[in-house]
Amino acid sequence: MEQAEQTPPHSPRELAGPGFPTQSDRLANHQEDDVDLEALVNDMNASLESLYSACSMQSETVPLLENGQHARSQPTPSGTRSLQPQVSPRQKVQRSQPVHILAVRRLQEEDQQFRTSSLPAIPNPFPELCGPGSPPVLTPGSLPPSQATAKQDVKVFSEDGTSKVVEILADMTARDLCQLLVYRSHCVDDNSWTLVEHHPHLGLERCLEDHELVVQVESTMASESKFLFRKNYAKYEFFKNPMNFFPEQMVTWCQQSNGSQTQLLQNFLNSSSCPEIQGFLHVKELGRKSWKKLYVCLRRSGLYCSTKGVSKEPRHLQLLADLEDSSVFSLIAGKKQYSAPTDYGFCIKPNRVRNETKELRLLCAEDEQSRTCWMTAFRLLKYGMLLYQNYRIPQQRKALLSPFSTPVRSVSENSLVAMDFSGQTGRVIENPAEAQSAALEEGHAWRKRSTRMNILGSQSPLHPSTLSTVIHRTQHWFHGRISREESHRIIKQQGLVDGLFLLRDSQSNPKAFVLTLCHHQKIKNFQILPCEDDGQMFFSLDDGNTKFSDLIQLVDFYQLNKGVLPCKLKHHCIRVAL
């Protein structure tokens, strides 16, 4: 066979040059080109097999042409152009010949293997990714489902009307969203923040449970509904003081109970027990404006009313609402919107209902304690141990972080000690309790000294310095010029727990202030009056018996001492701007 070297592909027009026959010429002279094809194929196979065996014995590879032959010319260095004599097109182009494909593939694999092995060895920086146990390519099963990675925008409103749009995952719970908002709003995370489902067109609202999915709840809300970011100190208060939430006359058990707080909660959390809440409620008839006072009982299977007095026989019980696919809401303005007989209304709303008021089961209790008992029992019977787990998770996190809860002090602060300079010579205060008391006294004395210095520059003792009159306005517990009804509404929204308070300007006396305090689920108001003593202005709650130079001192004192109040100040109502 005649040798040829590998050339780039040419078009048929370029191949047809002087001395080279065109296709028509070859067709005319095809009789002269007849050869024994079978013999030619056998010769080619034999020659390629011998060629492969010879190439495998060589130490250096030689470029292989398309027709399976070797080029005799040595490879030229890169960057230089080999000078070869001009050859005629007839010598350069050969006829297509049958090629043994398997043999050529084996030669190409050997040539590629030799080129790869001749490269310098580079260490693999990630050998664990190339092992058979962990392939570097992600398998479809290793990726999370598409629903978990889906994101959605949720708009959340605060108490002052401001709002913020937050991008959340589809599996984000109400607790996770509250923690995110606390972080972005720079609030104190005391595990009392909650997400409120608010329906202004229906006059309903409820606090989402910490385990509920925000996206799932939003899918059941109408376009007018919205989420509110709010404090709720009473969310898990019934775990701390269950006897205050469940009056003895309203709770019955299917088995004998000792009446202790622990046994009371266990009966609600145990799915095998059968606790029951019973009592009279005002029930609004479906599709009508009238209300009826009926004897109602709440069980795990649902809410029932008796058609015959206080009888609880099965034939006299009628199902009012189911617990499984419903949620309990409190009425915002029941008297105005639904002509409710009392202000203590609540509602059992099916999850499928968006705007229809005909399917709402509206109920009214006689007082706040009864309403709280019904609504708390509904939550316990529906969610059970989930509520207790939601209550325990923050406490468990706090226990894990307790070694790190104290603020880190610098070396210079650790070298400081408390000193007492009341005598002729100073002494080191070694008792920690005494040191803390001395620090509080020093702080109060400093505030009094600064107040006296400012009063000296004022025109009259009845016109105190600007600092003492406005310093309280920077505190979260001061709510400015709000009405008595508005202060009561804020207290109710943020939880009727003992010690919940706020301060506001008095509407009757422009120089006075009012302390609004919750005790035993009742709201009380105490007026803070200005008083003069030795030419100085003070504030007092008890007609001048205990005097304070400003409202911050007053609040600090009653947080440590009950005094004339029914309880200590414990929680303050707060509004944050998102």
Coordinates of C-alpha atoms in Angstrom, one line a residue:
M1 CA 0.0 0.0 0.0
E2 CA 1.1 3.5 -0.8
Q3 CA 2.0 5.7 2.1
A4 CA 0.3 9.1 2.7
E5 CA 0.3 11.7 5.5
Q6 CA -2.7 13.1 7.3
T7 CA -4.1 16.2 5.8
P8 CA -6.9 18.5 6.8
P9 CA -10.3 17.9 5.2
H10 CA -11.0 19.5 1.8
S11 CA -14.1 20.1 -0.1
P12 CA -14.6 18.1 -3.3
R13 CA -13.9 21.2 -5.4
E14 CA -10.5 21.6 -3.8
L15 CA -9.6 17.9 -4.3
A16 CA -10.3 18.0 -8.0
G17 CA -7.1 19.6 -9.3
P18 CA -4.9 19.1 -12.3
G19 CA -4.1 15.4 -12.8
F20 CA -6.8 14.4 -10.3
P21 CA -10.0 12.8 -11.8
T22 CA -13.3 14.2 -10.8
Q23 CA -16.3 12.1 -9.8
S24 CA -17.6 11.9 -13.4
D25 CA -14.3 10.7 -14.6
R26 CA -14.1 8.0 -12.0
L27 CA -17.6 6.9 -12.8
A28 CA -16.6 6.6 -16.5
N29 CA -13.5 4.6 -15.7
H30 CA -14.9 2.4 -12.9
Q31 CA -14.3 -0.8 -14.8
E32 CA -10.5 -0.2 -14.6
D33 CA -10.7 0.2 -10.8
D34 CA -12.3 -3.2 -10.1
V35 CA -10.4 -5.2 -7.5
D36 CA -11.1 -8.2 -5.4
L37 CA -12.7 -6.6 -2.3
E38 CA -12.7 -9.7 -0.2
A39 CA -9.0 -10.3 -0.7
L40 CA -8.3 -6.6 0.0
V41 CA -10.2 -6.7 3.3
N42 CA -8.4 -9.8 4.4
D43 CA -5.0 -8.3 3.6
M44 CA -5.9 -5.1 5.5
N45 CA -7.0 -7.0 8.6
A46 CA -3.8 -9.1 8.6
S47 CA -1.6 -6.0 8.1
L48 CA -3.4 -4.0 10.9
E49 CA -3.1 -6.9 13.4
S50 CA 0.6 -7.2 12.7
L51 CA 0.9 -3.4 12.9
Y52 CA -0.7 -3.3 16.3
S53 CA 1.6 -6.0 17.7
A54 CA 4.6 -4.1 16.4
C55 CA 3.4 -0.8 17.9
S56 CA 2.9 -2.4 21.3
M57 CA 6.6 -3.4 21.4
Q58 CA 7.9 0.1 20.6
S59 CA 9.0 2.5 23.4
E60 CA 7.9 5.6 21.5
T61 CA 4.6 6.2 19.8
V62 CA 4.3 7.2 16.2
P63 CA 1.3 9.2 14.9
L64 CA -1.1 7.0 13.2
L65 CA -2.9 8.0 10.0
E66 CA -6.6 7.5 9.3
N67 CA -5.9 4.5 7.1
G68 CA -4.0 2.7 9.9
Q69 CA -0.4 3.4 8.6
H70 CA 2.6 5.1 10.4
A71 CA 4.2 8.3 9.3
R72 CA 8.0 7.9 8.8
S73 CA 8.7 11.6 9.5
Q74 CA 9.7 12.5 13.1
P75 CA 7.4 14.8 15.0
T76 CA 8.6 18.4 14.9
P77 CA 9.0 20.5 18.0
S78 CA 6.0 22.7 19.0
G79 CA 6.2 26.2 17.5
T80 CA 8.2 25.2 14.4
R81 CA 6.8 24.4 11.0
S82 CA 8.2 21.3 9.2
L83 CA 9.4 21.9 5.6
Q84 CA 8.2 19.1 3.4
P85 CA 8.5 18.8 -0.4
Q86 CA 5.4 19.6 -2.4
V87 CA 3.6 16.5 -3.5
S88 CA 0.9 16.2 -6.1
P89 CA -2.7 15.9 -5.2
R90 CA -2.7 12.3 -6.5
Q91 CA 0.1 11.4 -4.1
K92 CA -1.5 13.3 -1.2
V93 CA -5.0 11.9 -1.4
Q94 CA -5.7 8.3 -1.4
R95 CA -8.8 6.3 -2.0
S96 CA -11.0 5.4 1.0
Q97 CA -10.1 1.9 2.2
P98 CA -11.9 -0.3 4.7
V99 CA -10.4 0.1 8.2
H100 CA -10.5 -2.4 11.1
I101 CA -12.3 -0.2 13.7
L102 CA -11.5 -2.3 16.8
A103 CA -7.8 -2.3 16.1
V104 CA -7.7 1.5 15.5
R105 CA -9.6 2.1 18.7
R106 CA -7.1 0.0 20.7
L107 CA -4.2 1.9 19.2
Q108 CA -5.9 5.3 20.0
E109 CA -6.5 4.1 23.6
E110 CA -2.8 3.1 24.0
D111 CA -1.7 6.4 22.6
Q112 CA -3.9 8.4 25.0
Q113 CA -2.8 6.3 27.9
F114 CA 0.9 6.9 27.0
R115 CA 0.3 10.7 26.7
T116 CA -1.5 10.8 30.1
S117 CA 1.2 8.8 31.8
S118 CA 3.9 11.1 30.4
L119 CA 2.4 14.2 32.2
P120 CA 3.9 15.2 35.6
A121 CA 2.0 13.7 38.5
I122 CA -0.2 16.3 40.3
P123 CA -1.6 15.3 43.7
N124 CA -5.3 15.3 44.2
P125 CA -6.3 17.9 46.8
F126 CA -9.7 16.2 47.5
P127 CA -9.1 12.4 47.4
E128 CA -12.2 11.7 49.5
L129 CA -14.4 13.1 46.7
C130 CA -13.1 10.7 44.1
G131 CA -13.6 7.5 46.2
P132 CA -16.2 4.9 45.3
G133 CA -18.0 5.6 48.6
S134 CA -18.7 9.2 47.9
P135 CA -18.8 10.1 44.3
P136 CA -18.3 13.8 43.5
V137 CA -21.5 14.0 41.5
L138 CA -24.6 14.7 43.6
T139 CA -27.2 12.0 43.2
P140 CA -30.9 13.1 43.0
G141 CA -31.7 11.5 46.4
S142 CA -29.0 13.5 48.1
L143 CA -30.7 16.8 47.3
P144 CA -33.5 18.1 49.6
P145 CA -37.0 18.1 48.2
S146 CA -38.1 21.1 46.2
Q147 CA -40.7 22.1 48.8
A148 CA -38.1 22.5 51.6
T149 CA -36.0 24.8 49.4
A150 CA -38.9 26.9 48.2
K151 CA -39.0 30.5 49.5
Q152 CA -41.9 32.8 50.0
D153 CA -42.3 36.4 51.0
V154 CA -44.4 37.1 54.2
K155 CA -45.4 40.5 55.4
V156 CA -45.5 41.0 59.1
F157 CA -46.9 44.1 60.9
S158 CA -46.1 45.5 64.3
E159 CA -48.3 47.2 66.9
D160 CA -47.5 50.7 65.7
G161 CA -48.5 49.9 62.1
T162 CA -45.1 49.5 60.6
S163 CA -44.4 46.4 58.5
K164 CA -41.6 44.3 57.1
V165 CA -41.4 41.8 54.3
V166 CA -39.4 38.7 55.2
E167 CA -38.3 35.9 52.8
I168 CA -38.8 32.6 54.6
L169 CA -38.6 28.9 53.7
A170 CA -41.6 26.8 53.3
D171 CA -40.8 24.7 56.4
M172 CA -40.2 27.7 58.7
T173 CA -42.2 27.6 62.0
A174 CA -43.7 30.5 63.9
R175 CA -41.0 30.3 66.5
D176 CA -38.3 30.5 63.8
L177 CA -39.9 33.6 62.3
C178 CA -40.2 35.3 65.7
Q179 CA -36.6 34.7 66.4
L180 CA -35.6 36.1 63.0
L181 CA -37.7 39.3 63.7
V182 CA -36.3 39.6 67.2
Y183 CA -32.8 39.5 65.7
R184 CA -33.5 42.0 63.0
S185 CA -35.4 44.4 65.3
H186 CA -32.7 44.2 68.0
C187 CA -35.2 43.1 70.7
V188 CA -34.6 41.1 73.8
D189 CA -35.4 37.5 73.2
D190 CA -37.2 36.4 76.3
N191 CA -39.3 33.7 74.5
S192 CA -42.5 35.7 74.9
W193 CA -42.7 37.0 71.3
T194 CA -45.4 35.5 69.2
L195 CA -46.9 35.7 65.7
V196 CA -50.6 36.7 65.6
E197 CA -53.1 35.7 62.9
H198 CA -55.3 38.8 62.6
H199 CA -58.6 38.9 60.6
P200 CA -59.9 42.5 60.8
H201 CA -62.9 41.8 58.5
L202 CA -64.0 38.9 60.8
G203 CA -63.0 40.6 64.1
L204 CA -60.8 37.6 65.1
E205 CA -57.3 37.0 66.1
R206 CA -55.2 34.2 67.7
C207 CA -51.6 33.5 68.5
L208 CA -49.9 30.9 66.3
E209 CA -48.4 27.9 68.1
D210 CA -44.6 27.7 67.9
H211 CA -44.6 24.5 65.9
E212 CA -47.1 25.7 63.2
L213 CA -45.8 26.3 59.7
V214 CA -46.2 30.0 58.7
V215 CA -46.7 29.3 55.0
Q216 CA -49.3 26.7 55.7
V217 CA -51.3 29.1 58.0
E218 CA -51.0 31.9 55.4
S219 CA -52.6 29.6 52.7
T220 CA -55.8 29.5 54.8
M221 CA -56.0 33.3 55.3
A222 CA -57.9 35.8 53.2
S223 CA -56.4 38.8 51.4
E224 CA -57.5 41.2 54.2
S225 CA -55.8 39.1 56.9
K226 CA -52.3 39.7 58.1
F227 CA -49.6 38.6 60.6
L228 CA -48.8 40.7 63.7
F229 CA -45.6 40.6 65.7
R230 CA -46.5 41.0 69.4
K231 CA -45.6 40.1 72.9
N232 CA -47.7 37.4 74.7
Y233 CA -46.6 36.6 78.2
A234 CA -49.6 34.3 78.8
K235 CA -48.8 31.9 76.0
Y236 CA -47.5 29.2 78.4
E237 CA -48.5 30.7 81.7
F238 CA -50.9 27.8 82.4
F239 CA -47.9 25.4 82.7
K240 CA -46.6 27.5 85.6
N241 CA -49.9 28.2 87.4
P242 CA -52.6 25.8 86.1
M243 CA -54.9 26.2 89.1
N244 CA -55.4 29.9 88.1
F245 CA -56.5 28.9 84.6
F246 CA -58.8 26.0 85.4
P247 CA -61.4 26.7 88.1
E248 CA -62.4 23.6 90.1
Q249 CA -66.1 23.9 89.2
M250 CA -65.4 23.9 85.4
V251 CA -63.2 20.8 85.2
T252 CA -64.4 17.2 85.5
W253 CA -62.5 13.9 85.1
C254 CA -63.6 10.5 84.0
Q255 CA -61.3 9.0 86.8
Q256 CA -60.5 10.0 90.3
S257 CA -58.0 12.8 90.5
N258 CA -56.1 14.2 93.5
G259 CA -56.6 17.8 92.3
S260 CA -52.9 18.7 92.3
Q261 CA -51.3 21.0 89.7
T262 CA -49.1 18.2 88.3
Q263 CA -52.1 15.8 88.1
L264 CA -54.2 18.5 86.4
L265 CA -51.7 19.0 83.6
Q266 CA -51.0 15.3 83.2
N267 CA -54.7 14.6 82.6
F268 CA -54.7 17.1 79.8
L269 CA -51.5 16.0 78.2
N270 CA -52.3 12.2 78.5
S271 CA -54.2 11.2 75.4
S272 CA -55.8 8.2 77.2
S273 CA -57.4 10.4 79.9
C274 CA -60.7 12.1 79.4
P275 CA -60.8 15.6 80.9
E276 CA -63.8 17.7 80.3
I277 CA -64.6 21.4 80.6
Q278 CA -68.2 22.2 81.4
G279 CA -70.3 25.3 82.0
F280 CA -72.8 27.8 80.6
L281 CA -71.9 29.8 77.4
H282 CA -73.8 32.2 75.2
V283 CA -73.9 30.5 71.8
K284 CA -74.7 32.4 68.6
E285 CA -76.9 30.4 66.2
L286 CA -75.5 29.8 62.8
G287 CA -76.8 32.3 60.2
R288 CA -78.8 34.3 62.8
K289 CA -78.1 37.3 65.0
S290 CA -79.7 35.8 68.1
W291 CA -77.7 34.3 71.0
K292 CA -78.8 31.5 73.4
K293 CA -77.4 30.5 76.8
L294 CA -76.6 26.8 76.7
Y295 CA -74.9 24.2 78.9
V296 CA -71.7 23.3 77.0
C297 CA -69.0 20.7 77.5
L298 CA -65.6 20.4 75.8
R299 CA -64.1 17.0 75.2
R300 CA -61.4 15.5 73.1
S301 CA -63.9 14.6 70.4
G302 CA -65.3 18.1 70.1
L303 CA -67.5 20.8 71.6
Y304 CA -71.0 19.7 72.6
C305 CA -74.1 21.5 73.9
S306 CA -77.0 19.9 75.9
T307 CA -80.4 20.1 74.4
K308 CA -82.0 19.3 77.8
G309 CA -80.8 21.5 80.7
V310 CA -77.5 20.3 82.1
S311 CA -77.9 16.7 81.0
K312 CA -74.8 15.1 79.5
E313 CA -76.4 11.9 78.3
P314 CA -75.3 11.0 74.7
R315 CA -78.9 11.4 73.4
H316 CA -79.0 15.0 74.7
L317 CA -75.6 16.2 73.4
Q318 CA -75.3 18.0 70.1
L319 CA -72.0 18.6 68.3
L320 CA -71.2 22.3 68.0
A321 CA -67.6 22.2 66.6
D322 CA -64.8 19.8 65.9
L323 CA -61.3 20.3 67.3
E324 CA -59.3 18.6 64.6
D325 CA -59.7 21.0 61.6
S326 CA -60.5 24.1 63.6
S327 CA -58.7 26.8 65.6
V328 CA -59.8 28.9 68.5
F329 CA -59.8 32.7 68.2
S330 CA -60.7 35.6 70.5
L331 CA -63.2 38.2 69.4
I332 CA -61.8 41.7 69.0
A333 CA -65.1 43.7 69.1
G334 CA -67.8 41.1 69.7
K335 CA -70.4 43.5 71.0
K336 CA -70.1 45.9 68.0
Q337 CA -69.7 43.4 65.2
Y338 CA -71.8 40.4 66.4
S339 CA -74.0 41.9 69.1
A340 CA -72.4 39.7 71.7
P341 CA -73.9 39.8 75.2
T342 CA -70.5 40.2 76.9
D343 CA -67.0 41.4 76.1
Y344 CA -65.5 37.9 76.7
G345 CA -66.2 36.3 73.3
F346 CA -64.3 33.7 71.4
C347 CA -64.8 31.8 68.2
I348 CA -64.1 28.3 66.8
K349 CA -63.3 28.8 63.2
P350 CA -62.9 25.9 60.7
N351 CA -59.6 26.2 58.8
R352 CA -61.4 26.1 55.4
V353 CA -63.4 29.3 56.2
R354 CA -61.9 32.5 54.9
N355 CA -64.6 35.3 54.6
E356 CA -67.8 33.5 55.5
T357 CA -69.2 34.4 58.9
K358 CA -72.1 32.0 58.7
E359 CA -69.9 29.0 59.5
L360 CA -68.2 30.6 62.5
R361 CA -69.1 29.2 65.9
L362 CA -69.3 32.3 68.1
L363 CA -69.3 31.9 71.9
C364 CA -69.3 34.2 74.9
A365 CA -68.3 33.6 78.5
E366 CA -69.4 35.5 81.6
D367 CA -65.9 36.7 82.6
E368 CA -62.3 36.7 81.5
Q369 CA -61.3 33.7 83.7
S370 CA -64.0 31.5 82.1
R371 CA -63.0 32.5 78.6
T372 CA -59.3 31.9 79.3
C373 CA -60.2 28.4 80.7
W374 CA -62.2 27.4 77.6
M375 CA -59.6 28.7 75.1
T376 CA -56.6 27.1 77.0
A377 CA -58.5 23.8 77.3
F378 CA -59.1 23.8 73.5
R379 CA -55.4 24.2 72.8
L380 CA -54.4 21.5 75.3
L381 CA -56.9 19.0 74.0
K382 CA -56.0 19.7 70.4
Y383 CA -52.2 19.8 70.5
G384 CA -51.4 17.9 73.8
M385 CA -47.7 17.2 74.2
L386 CA -46.8 19.5 71.4
L387 CA -47.6 22.5 73.6
Y388 CA -45.5 21.1 76.4
Q389 CA -42.6 20.6 74.1
N390 CA -42.9 24.1 72.8
Y391 CA -42.8 25.3 76.4
R392 CA -39.8 23.2 77.3
I393 CA -37.6 24.0 74.3
P394 CA -36.6 27.6 75.4
Q395 CA -35.9 26.4 78.9
Q396 CA -33.7 23.6 77.7
R397 CA -31.7 26.1 75.5
K398 CA -31.4 28.4 78.5
A399 CA -30.0 25.6 80.6
L400 CA -27.5 24.7 77.9
L401 CA -26.4 28.4 77.7
S402 CA -26.4 29.1 81.4
P403 CA -22.6 29.0 81.8
F404 CA -22.4 31.7 79.1
S405 CA -25.4 33.8 80.3
T406 CA -23.3 36.1 82.5
P407 CA -21.7 38.9 80.5
V408 CA -18.0 38.6 79.9
R409 CA -16.0 41.1 81.9
S410 CA -12.7 42.5 81.0
V411 CA -9.5 42.0 83.0
S412 CA -9.7 45.6 84.3
E413 CA -13.3 45.0 85.6
N414 CA -12.3 41.8 87.3
S415 CA -9.6 43.7 89.2
L416 CA -12.1 46.1 90.7
V417 CA -13.6 45.6 94.1
A418 CA -16.5 47.2 96.0
M419 CA -15.4 49.8 98.5
D420 CA -17.2 51.5 101.5
F421 CA -16.1 55.0 102.2
S422 CA -18.7 55.9 104.8
G423 CA -16.3 55.8 107.7
Q424 CA -13.0 57.5 108.3
T425 CA -11.1 54.8 106.4
G426 CA -12.3 52.8 103.4
R427 CA -12.9 49.1 103.6
V428 CA -13.4 46.3 101.0
I429 CA -17.0 44.9 100.8
E430 CA -16.5 41.2 100.6
N431 CA -20.2 40.2 100.9
P432 CA -21.7 40.1 97.3
A433 CA -25.2 41.0 98.5
E434 CA -23.9 44.0 100.4
A435 CA -21.8 45.0 97.4
Q436 CA -24.9 44.9 95.1
S437 CA -26.9 46.9 97.6
A438 CA -24.2 49.5 97.8
A439 CA -24.1 49.8 94.0
L440 CA -27.9 50.4 93.9
E441 CA -27.7 53.0 96.7
E442 CA -24.9 54.8 94.9
G443 CA -26.9 54.8 91.7
H444 CA -29.9 56.3 93.4
A445 CA -27.8 58.8 95.3
W446 CA -26.2 59.9 92.0
R447 CA -29.6 60.4 90.4
K448 CA -30.8 62.5 93.3
R449 CA -27.6 64.6 93.2
S450 CA -28.0 65.3 89.5
T451 CA -31.7 66.1 90.0
R452 CA -30.9 68.7 92.8
M453 CA -28.2 70.3 90.6
N454 CA -30.7 70.7 87.7
I455 CA -33.4 72.0 90.0
L456 CA -31.2 74.8 91.2
G457 CA -31.3 76.3 87.7
S458 CA -35.1 76.1 87.3
Q459 CA -37.4 79.0 88.1
S460 CA -39.7 77.2 90.5
P461 CA -39.8 73.9 92.4
L462 CA -43.0 73.1 90.6
H463 CA -41.2 73.2 87.3
P464 CA -38.5 70.5 87.6
S465 CA -35.6 70.2 85.3
T466 CA -36.1 69.0 81.7
L467 CA -34.2 65.8 82.3
S468 CA -36.5 64.5 85.0
T469 CA -39.6 65.2 83.0
V470 CA -38.6 63.5 79.8
I471 CA -36.1 60.8 80.8
H472 CA -39.0 58.3 81.2
R473 CA -40.1 58.8 77.6
T474 CA -37.1 56.8 76.4
Q475 CA -38.3 53.7 78.3
H476 CA -40.2 50.9 76.6
W477 CA -42.8 50.7 79.4
F478 CA -43.9 54.4 78.8
H479 CA -46.6 54.7 76.2
G480 CA -47.3 58.4 76.2
R481 CA -50.7 59.9 75.6
I482 CA -53.0 56.9 75.2
S483 CA -56.5 56.5 76.6
R484 CA -57.6 54.2 79.4
E485 CA -59.4 51.9 77.0
E486 CA -56.2 51.7 74.8
S487 CA -54.0 50.8 77.7
H488 CA -56.5 48.0 78.8
R489 CA -56.5 46.7 75.2
I490 CA -52.7 46.5 75.1
I491 CA -52.6 44.7 78.5
K492 CA -55.1 42.1 77.2
Q493 CA -53.3 41.6 73.9
Q494 CA -49.9 41.0 75.6
G495 CA -51.3 38.5 78.2
L496 CA -53.3 38.9 81.4
V497 CA -50.5 37.7 83.7
D498 CA -49.7 39.0 87.2
G499 CA -47.2 41.9 87.1
L500 CA -47.8 43.0 83.5
F501 CA -47.8 46.9 83.4
L502 CA -47.3 50.1 81.5
L503 CA -47.1 53.8 82.3
R504 CA -49.0 56.5 80.4
D505 CA -49.9 60.2 80.7
S506 CA -53.0 61.0 82.8
Q507 CA -56.0 62.3 80.9
S508 CA -57.5 64.0 83.9
N509 CA -54.4 65.6 85.4
P510 CA -51.8 66.9 82.8
K511 CA -49.0 66.9 85.5
A512 CA -49.7 63.3 86.6
F513 CA -49.1 59.8 85.3
V514 CA -51.0 56.5 85.5
L515 CA -49.6 53.0 86.2
T516 CA -51.8 50.3 84.5
L517 CA -51.2 46.9 86.2
C518 CA -52.7 43.4 85.7
H519 CA -53.4 41.2 88.8
H520 CA -55.5 38.0 88.8
Q521 CA -56.6 38.6 85.2
K522 CA -58.0 42.0 86.2
I523 CA -56.6 45.4 85.2
K524 CA -56.2 48.2 87.7
N525 CA -55.0 51.8 87.4
F526 CA -52.9 53.7 89.9
Q527 CA -52.3 57.5 89.6
I528 CA -48.8 58.8 90.1
L529 CA -48.9 62.4 91.4
P530 CA -46.2 65.0 91.6
C531 CA -45.4 66.3 95.1
E532 CA -43.1 68.9 96.6
D533 CA -40.7 68.3 99.5
D534 CA -38.2 70.9 100.7
G535 CA -38.4 72.9 97.5
Q536 CA -37.9 69.8 95.3
M537 CA -40.2 67.9 93.0
F538 CA -40.9 64.2 93.4
F539 CA -43.4 61.6 92.2
S540 CA -45.4 59.3 94.5
L541 CA -47.9 56.5 94.3
D542 CA -49.0 56.5 98.0
D543 CA -49.8 60.1 98.7
G544 CA -46.2 61.1 99.3
N545 CA -45.2 58.3 101.7
T546 CA -42.6 57.0 99.1
K547 CA -41.1 59.6 96.9
F548 CA -39.0 59.3 93.7
S549 CA -37.1 61.9 91.8
D550 CA -38.3 60.5 88.4
L551 CA -40.4 57.6 87.0
I552 CA -37.4 55.4 86.4
Q553 CA -36.7 55.3 90.1
L554 CA -40.4 54.5 90.8
V555 CA -40.4 51.6 88.4
D556 CA -37.1 50.2 89.7
F557 CA -38.4 50.3 93.2
Y558 CA -41.7 48.6 92.6
Q559 CA -40.0 45.9 90.5
L560 CA -38.2 44.9 93.8
N561 CA -40.9 45.8 96.3
K562 CA -44.7 45.4 96.2
G563 CA -45.4 48.4 98.4
V564 CA -49.0 49.5 98.0
L565 CA -49.5 47.6 94.8
P566 CA -51.2 44.1 94.7
C567 CA -48.0 42.6 93.2
K568 CA -44.6 43.5 92.0
L569 CA -44.0 44.9 88.5
K570 CA -42.8 42.0 86.5
H571 CA -43.4 42.4 82.7
H572 CA -43.7 45.6 80.8
C573 CA -45.8 46.1 77.6
I574 CA -43.6 46.9 74.7
R575 CA -44.1 48.0 71.1
V576 CA -41.4 47.6 68.5
A577 CA -41.1 49.1 65.0
L578 CA -40.2 46.6 62.4

